[in-house]
PDB file of N, CA, C and O in Angstrom:
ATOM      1  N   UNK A   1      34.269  -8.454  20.180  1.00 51.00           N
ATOM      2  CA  UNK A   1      32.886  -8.018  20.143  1.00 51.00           C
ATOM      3  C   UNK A   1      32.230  -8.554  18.880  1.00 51.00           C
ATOM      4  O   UNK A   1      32.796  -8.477  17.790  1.00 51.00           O
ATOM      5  N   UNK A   2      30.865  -9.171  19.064  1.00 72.00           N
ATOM      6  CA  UNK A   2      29.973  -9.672  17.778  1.00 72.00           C
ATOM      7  C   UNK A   2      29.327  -8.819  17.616  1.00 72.00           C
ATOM      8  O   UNK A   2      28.620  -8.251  18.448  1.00 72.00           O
ATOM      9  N   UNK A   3      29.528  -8.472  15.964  1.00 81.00           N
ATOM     10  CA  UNK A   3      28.538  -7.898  15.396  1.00 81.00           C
ATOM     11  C   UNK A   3      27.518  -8.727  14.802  1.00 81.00           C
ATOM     12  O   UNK A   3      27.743  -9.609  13.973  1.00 81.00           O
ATOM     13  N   UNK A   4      26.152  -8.343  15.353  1.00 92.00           N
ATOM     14  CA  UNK A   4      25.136  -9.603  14.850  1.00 92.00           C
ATOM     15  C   UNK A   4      24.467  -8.674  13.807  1.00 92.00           C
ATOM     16  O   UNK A   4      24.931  -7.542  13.672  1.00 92.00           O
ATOM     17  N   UNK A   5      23.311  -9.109  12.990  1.00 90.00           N
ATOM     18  CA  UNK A   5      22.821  -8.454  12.004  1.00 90.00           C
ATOM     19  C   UNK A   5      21.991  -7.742  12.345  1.00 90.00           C
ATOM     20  O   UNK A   5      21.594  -7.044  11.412  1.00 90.00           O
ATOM     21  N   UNK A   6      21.058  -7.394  14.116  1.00 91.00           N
ATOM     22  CA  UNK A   6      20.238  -6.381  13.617  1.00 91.00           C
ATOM     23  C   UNK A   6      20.940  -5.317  14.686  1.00 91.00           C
ATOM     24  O   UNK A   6      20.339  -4.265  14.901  1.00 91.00           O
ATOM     25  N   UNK A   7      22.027  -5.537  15.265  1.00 91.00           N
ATOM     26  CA  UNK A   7      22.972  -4.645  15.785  1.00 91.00           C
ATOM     27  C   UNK A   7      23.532  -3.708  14.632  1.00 91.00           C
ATOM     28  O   UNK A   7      23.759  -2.508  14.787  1.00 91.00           O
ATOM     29  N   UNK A   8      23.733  -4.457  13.388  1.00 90.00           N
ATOM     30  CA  UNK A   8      24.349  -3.901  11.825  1.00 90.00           C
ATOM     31  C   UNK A   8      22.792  -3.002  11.439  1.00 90.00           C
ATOM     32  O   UNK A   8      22.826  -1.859  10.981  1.00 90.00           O
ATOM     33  N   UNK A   9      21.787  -3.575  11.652  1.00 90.00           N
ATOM     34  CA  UNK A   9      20.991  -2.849  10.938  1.00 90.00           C
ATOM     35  C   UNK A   9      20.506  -1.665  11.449  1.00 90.00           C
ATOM     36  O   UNK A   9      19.975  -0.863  10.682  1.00 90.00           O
ATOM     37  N   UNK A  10      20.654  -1.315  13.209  1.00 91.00           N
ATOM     38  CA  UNK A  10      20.135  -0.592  13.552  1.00 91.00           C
ATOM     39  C   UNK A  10      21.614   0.651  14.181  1.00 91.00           C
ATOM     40  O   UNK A  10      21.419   1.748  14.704  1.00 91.00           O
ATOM     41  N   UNK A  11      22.768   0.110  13.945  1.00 91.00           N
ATOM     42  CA  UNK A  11      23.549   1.085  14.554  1.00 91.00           C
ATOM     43  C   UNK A  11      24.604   1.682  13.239  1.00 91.00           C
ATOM     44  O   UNK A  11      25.444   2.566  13.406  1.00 91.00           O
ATOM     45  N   UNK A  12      24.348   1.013  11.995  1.00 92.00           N
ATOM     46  CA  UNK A  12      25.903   1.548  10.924  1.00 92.00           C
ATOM     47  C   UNK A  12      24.896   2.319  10.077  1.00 92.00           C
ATOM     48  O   UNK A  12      23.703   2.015  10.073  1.00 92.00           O
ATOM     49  N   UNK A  13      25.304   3.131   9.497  1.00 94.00           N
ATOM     50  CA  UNK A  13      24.852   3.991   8.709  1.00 94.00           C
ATOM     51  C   UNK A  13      24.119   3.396   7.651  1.00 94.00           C
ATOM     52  O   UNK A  13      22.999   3.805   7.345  1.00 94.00           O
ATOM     53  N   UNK A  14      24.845   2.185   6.907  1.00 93.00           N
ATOM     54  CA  UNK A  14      23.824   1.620   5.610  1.00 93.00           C
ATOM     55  C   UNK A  14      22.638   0.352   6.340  1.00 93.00           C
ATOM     56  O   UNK A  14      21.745  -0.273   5.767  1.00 93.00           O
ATOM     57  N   UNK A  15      22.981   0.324   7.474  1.00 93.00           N
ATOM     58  CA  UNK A  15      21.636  -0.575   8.344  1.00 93.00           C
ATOM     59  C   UNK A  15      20.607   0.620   8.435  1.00 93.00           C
ATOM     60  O   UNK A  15      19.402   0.396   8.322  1.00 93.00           O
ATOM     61  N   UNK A  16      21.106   1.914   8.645  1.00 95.00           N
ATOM     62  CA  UNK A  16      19.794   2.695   8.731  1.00 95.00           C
ATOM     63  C   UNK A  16      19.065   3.200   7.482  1.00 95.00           C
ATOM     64  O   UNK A  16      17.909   3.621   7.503  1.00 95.00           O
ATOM     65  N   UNK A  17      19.680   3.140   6.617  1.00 96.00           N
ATOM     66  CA  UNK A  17      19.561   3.572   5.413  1.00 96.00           C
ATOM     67  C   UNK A  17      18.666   2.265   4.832  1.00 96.00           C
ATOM     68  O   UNK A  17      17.538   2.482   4.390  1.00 96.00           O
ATOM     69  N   UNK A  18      19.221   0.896   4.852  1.00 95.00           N
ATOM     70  CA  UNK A  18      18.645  -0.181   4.657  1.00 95.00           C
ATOM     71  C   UNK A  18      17.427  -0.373   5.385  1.00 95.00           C
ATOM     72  O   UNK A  18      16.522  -0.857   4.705  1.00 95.00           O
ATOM     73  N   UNK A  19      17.115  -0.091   6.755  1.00 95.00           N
ATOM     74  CA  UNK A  19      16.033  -0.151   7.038  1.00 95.00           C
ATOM     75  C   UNK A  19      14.559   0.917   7.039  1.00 95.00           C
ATOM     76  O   UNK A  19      13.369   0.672   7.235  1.00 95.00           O
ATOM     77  N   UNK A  20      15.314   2.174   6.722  1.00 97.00           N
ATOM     78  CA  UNK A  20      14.846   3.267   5.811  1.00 97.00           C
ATOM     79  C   UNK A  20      13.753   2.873   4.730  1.00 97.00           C
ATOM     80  O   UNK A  20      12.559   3.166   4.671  1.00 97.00           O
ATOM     81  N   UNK A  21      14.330   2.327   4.131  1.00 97.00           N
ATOM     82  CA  UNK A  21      14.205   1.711   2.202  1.00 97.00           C
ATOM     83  C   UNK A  21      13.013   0.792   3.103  1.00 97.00           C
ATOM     84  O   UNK A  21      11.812   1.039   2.989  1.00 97.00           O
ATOM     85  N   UNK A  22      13.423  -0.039   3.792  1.00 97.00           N
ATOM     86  CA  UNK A  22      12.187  -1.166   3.535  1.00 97.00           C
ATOM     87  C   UNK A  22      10.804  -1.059   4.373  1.00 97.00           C
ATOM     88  O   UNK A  22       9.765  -1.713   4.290  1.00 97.00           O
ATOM     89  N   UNK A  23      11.226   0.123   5.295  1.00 97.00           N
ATOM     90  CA  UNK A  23       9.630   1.297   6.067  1.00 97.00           C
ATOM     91  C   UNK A  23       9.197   1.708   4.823  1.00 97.00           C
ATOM     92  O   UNK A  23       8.137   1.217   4.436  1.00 97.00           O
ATOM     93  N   UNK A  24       9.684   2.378   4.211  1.00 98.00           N
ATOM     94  CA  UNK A  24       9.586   2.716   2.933  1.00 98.00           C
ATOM     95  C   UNK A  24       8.121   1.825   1.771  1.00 98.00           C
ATOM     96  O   UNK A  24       6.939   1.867   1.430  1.00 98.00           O
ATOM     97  N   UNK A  25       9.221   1.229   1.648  1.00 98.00           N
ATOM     98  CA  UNK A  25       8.635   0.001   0.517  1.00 98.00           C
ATOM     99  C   UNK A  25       7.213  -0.487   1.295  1.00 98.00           C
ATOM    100  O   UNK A  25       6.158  -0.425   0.665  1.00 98.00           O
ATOM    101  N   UNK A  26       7.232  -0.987   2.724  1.00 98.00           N
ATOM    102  CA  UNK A  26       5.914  -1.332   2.664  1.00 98.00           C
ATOM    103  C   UNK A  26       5.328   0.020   3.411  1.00 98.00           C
ATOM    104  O   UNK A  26       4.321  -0.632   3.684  1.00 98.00           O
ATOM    105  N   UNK A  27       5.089   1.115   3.899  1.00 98.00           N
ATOM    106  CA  UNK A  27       4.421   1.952   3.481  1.00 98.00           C
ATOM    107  C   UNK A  27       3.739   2.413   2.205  1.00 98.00           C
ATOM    108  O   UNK A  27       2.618   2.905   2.078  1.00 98.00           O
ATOM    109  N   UNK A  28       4.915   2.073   1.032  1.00 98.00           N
ATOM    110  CA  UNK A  28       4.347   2.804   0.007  1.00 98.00           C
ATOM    111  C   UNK A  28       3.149   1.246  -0.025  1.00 98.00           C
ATOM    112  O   UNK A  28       1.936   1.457  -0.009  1.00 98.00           O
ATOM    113  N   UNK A  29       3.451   0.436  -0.050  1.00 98.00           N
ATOM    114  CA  UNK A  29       2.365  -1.190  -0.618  1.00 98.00           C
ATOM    115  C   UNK A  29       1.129  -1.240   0.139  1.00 98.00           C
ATOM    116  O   UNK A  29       0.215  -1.951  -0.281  1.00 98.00           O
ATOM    117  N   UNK A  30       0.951  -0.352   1.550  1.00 98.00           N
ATOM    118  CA  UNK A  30      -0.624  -0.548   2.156  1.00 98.00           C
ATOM    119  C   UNK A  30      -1.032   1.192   1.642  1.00 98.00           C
ATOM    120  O   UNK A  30      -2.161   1.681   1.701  1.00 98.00           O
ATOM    121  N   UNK A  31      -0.216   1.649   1.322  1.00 98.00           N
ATOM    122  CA  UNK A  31      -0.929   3.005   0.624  1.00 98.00           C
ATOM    123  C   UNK A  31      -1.560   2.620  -0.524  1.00 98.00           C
ATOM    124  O   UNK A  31      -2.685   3.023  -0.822  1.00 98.00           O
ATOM    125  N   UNK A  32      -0.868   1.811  -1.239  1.00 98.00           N
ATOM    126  CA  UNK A  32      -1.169   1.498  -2.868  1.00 98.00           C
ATOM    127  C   UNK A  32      -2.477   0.452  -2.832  1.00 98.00           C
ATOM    128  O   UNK A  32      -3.327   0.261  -3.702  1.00 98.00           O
ATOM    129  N   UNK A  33      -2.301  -0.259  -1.287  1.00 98.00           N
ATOM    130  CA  UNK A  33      -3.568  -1.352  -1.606  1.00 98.00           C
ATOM    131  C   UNK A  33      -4.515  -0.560  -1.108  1.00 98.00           C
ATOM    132  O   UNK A  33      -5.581  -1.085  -1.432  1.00 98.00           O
ATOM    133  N   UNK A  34      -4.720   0.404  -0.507  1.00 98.00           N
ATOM    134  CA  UNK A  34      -5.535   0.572   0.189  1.00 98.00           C
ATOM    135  C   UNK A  34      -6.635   1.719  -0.966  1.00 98.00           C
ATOM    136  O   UNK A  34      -7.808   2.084  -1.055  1.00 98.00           O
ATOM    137  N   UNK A  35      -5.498   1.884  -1.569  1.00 98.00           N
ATOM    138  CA  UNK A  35      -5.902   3.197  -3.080  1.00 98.00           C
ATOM    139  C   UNK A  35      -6.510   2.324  -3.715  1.00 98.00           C
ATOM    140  O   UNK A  35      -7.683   2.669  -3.859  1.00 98.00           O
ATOM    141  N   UNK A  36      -6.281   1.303  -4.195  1.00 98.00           N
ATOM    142  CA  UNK A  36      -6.623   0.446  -5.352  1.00 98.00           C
ATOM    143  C   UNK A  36      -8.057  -0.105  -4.543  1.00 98.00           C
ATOM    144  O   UNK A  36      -9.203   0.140  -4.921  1.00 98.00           O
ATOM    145  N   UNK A  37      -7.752  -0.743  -3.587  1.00 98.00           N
ATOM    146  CA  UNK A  37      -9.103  -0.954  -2.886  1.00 98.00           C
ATOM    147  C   UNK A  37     -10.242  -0.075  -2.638  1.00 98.00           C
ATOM    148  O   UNK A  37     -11.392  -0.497  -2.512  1.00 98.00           O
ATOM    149  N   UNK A  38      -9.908   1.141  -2.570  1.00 98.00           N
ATOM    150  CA  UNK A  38     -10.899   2.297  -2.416  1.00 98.00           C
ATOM    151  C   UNK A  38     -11.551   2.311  -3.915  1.00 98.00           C
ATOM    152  O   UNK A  38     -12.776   2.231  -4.005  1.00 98.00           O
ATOM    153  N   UNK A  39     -10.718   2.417  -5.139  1.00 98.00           N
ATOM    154  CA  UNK A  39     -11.014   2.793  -6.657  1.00 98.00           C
ATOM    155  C   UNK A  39     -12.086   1.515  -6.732  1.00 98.00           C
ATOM    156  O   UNK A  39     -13.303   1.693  -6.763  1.00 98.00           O
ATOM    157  N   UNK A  40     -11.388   0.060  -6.758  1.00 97.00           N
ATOM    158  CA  UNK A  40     -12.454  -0.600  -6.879  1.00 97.00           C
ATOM    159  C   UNK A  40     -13.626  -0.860  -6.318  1.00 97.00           C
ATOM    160  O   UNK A  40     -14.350  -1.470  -7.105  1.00 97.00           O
ATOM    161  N   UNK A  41     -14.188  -0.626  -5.147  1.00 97.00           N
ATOM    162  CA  UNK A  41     -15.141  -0.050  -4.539  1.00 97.00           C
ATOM    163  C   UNK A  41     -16.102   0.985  -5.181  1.00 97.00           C
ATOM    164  O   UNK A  41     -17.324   0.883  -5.292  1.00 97.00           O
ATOM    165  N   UNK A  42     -15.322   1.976  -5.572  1.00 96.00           N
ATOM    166  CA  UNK A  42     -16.046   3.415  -6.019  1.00 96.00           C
ATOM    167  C   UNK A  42     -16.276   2.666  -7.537  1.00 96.00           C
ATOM    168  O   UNK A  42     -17.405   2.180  -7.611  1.00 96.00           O
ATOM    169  N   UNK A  43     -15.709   2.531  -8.375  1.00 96.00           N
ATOM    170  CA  UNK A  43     -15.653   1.642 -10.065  1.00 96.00           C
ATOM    171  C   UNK A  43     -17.251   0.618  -9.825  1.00 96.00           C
ATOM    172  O   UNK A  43     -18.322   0.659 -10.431  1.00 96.00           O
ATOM    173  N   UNK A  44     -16.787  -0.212  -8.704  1.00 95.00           N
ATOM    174  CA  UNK A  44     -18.068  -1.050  -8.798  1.00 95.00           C
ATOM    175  C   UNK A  44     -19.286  -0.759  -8.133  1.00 95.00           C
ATOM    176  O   UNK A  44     -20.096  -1.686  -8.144  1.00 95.00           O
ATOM    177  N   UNK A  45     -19.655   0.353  -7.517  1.00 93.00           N
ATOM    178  CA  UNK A  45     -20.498   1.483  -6.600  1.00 93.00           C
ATOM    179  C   UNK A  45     -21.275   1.807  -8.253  1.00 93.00           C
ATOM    180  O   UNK A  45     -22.376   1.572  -8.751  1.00 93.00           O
ATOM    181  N   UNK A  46     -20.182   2.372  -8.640  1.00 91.00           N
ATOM    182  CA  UNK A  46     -20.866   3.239 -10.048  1.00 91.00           C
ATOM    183  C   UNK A  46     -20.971   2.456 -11.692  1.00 91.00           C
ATOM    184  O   UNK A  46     -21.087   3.023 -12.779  1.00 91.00           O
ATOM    185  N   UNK A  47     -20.895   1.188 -11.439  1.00 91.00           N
ATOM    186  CA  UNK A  47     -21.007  -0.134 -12.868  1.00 91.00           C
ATOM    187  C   UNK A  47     -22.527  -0.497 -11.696  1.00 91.00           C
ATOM    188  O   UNK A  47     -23.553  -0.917 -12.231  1.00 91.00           O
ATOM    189  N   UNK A  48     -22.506  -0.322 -10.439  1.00 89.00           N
ATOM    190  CA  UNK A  48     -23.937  -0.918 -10.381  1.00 89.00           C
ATOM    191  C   UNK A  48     -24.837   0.140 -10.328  1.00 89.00           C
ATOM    192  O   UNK A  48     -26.051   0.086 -10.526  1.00 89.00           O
ATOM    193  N   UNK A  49     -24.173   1.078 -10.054  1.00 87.00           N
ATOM    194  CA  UNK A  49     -25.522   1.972 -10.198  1.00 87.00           C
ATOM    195  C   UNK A  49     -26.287   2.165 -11.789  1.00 87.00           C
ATOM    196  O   UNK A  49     -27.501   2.039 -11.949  1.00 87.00           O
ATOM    197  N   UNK A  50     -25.299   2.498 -12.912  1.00 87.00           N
ATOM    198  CA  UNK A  50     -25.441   2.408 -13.869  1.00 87.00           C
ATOM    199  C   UNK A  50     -26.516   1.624 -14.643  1.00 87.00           C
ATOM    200  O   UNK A  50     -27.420   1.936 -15.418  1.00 87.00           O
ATOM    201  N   UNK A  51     -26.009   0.389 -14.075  1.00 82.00           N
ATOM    202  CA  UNK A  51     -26.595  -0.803 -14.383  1.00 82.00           C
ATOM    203  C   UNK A  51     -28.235  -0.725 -13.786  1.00 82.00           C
ATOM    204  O   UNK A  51     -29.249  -1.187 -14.309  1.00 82.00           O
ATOM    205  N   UNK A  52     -28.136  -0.218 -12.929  1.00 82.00           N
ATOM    206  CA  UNK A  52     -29.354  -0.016 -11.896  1.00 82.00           C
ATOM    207  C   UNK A  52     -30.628   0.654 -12.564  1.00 82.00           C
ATOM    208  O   UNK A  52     -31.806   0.299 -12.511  1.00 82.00           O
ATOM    209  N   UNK A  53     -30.026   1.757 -13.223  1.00 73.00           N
ATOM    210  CA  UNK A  53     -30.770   3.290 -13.983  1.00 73.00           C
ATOM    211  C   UNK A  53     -30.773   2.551 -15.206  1.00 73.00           C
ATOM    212  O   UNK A  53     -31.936   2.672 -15.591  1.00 73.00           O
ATOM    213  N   UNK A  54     -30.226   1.932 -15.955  1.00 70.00           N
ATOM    214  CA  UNK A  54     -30.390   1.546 -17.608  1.00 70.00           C
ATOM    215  C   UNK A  54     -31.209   0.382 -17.358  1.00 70.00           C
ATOM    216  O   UNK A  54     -31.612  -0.145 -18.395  1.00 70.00           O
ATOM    217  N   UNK A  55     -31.612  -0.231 -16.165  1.00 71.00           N
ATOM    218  CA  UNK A  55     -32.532  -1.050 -16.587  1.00 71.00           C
ATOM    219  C   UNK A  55     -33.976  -0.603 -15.669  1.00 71.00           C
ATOM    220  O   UNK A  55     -35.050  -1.205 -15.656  1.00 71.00           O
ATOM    221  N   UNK A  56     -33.753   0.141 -15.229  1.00 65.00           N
ATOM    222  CA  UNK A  56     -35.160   0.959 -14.773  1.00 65.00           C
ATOM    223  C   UNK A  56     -35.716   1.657 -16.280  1.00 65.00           C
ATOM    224  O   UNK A  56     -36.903   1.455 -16.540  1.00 65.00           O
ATOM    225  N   UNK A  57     -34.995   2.369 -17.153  1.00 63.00           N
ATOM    226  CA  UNK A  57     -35.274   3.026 -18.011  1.00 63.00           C
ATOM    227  C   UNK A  57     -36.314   1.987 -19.032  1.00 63.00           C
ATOM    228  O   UNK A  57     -37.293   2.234 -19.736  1.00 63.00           O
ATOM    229  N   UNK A  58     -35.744   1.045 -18.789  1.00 54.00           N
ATOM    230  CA  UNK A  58     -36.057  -0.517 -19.690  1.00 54.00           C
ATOM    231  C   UNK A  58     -37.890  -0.982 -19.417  1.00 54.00           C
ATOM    232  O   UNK A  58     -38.351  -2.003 -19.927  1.00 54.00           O
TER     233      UNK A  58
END
């Protein structure tokens, strides 16, 4: 019997564990872009508004 590699990854204990980790990893990376993408949005929402009001004042 062949053991091929995603037979290893999906039936032995450290294939599940291994493929665990890397749901993992990119879950956590579209959470993190999607955070960072939201902040910079809101950061540059409020540098233009700023900008907006200090030169109305002007």
């Amino acid at each position: 019997m062949e053991n091929t590699p995603l037979q290893a990854l999906f039936t032995s204990d450290i294939g599940l564990l291994s493929l665990f980790t890397i749901l993992f990893i990119l879950g956590m990376a579209v959470y993190i872009f999607f955070y960072v993408r939201r902040k910079v949005i809101e950061d540059t929402a409020a540098h233009a508004a700023k900008n907006t009001a200090n030169l109305n004042i002007k």
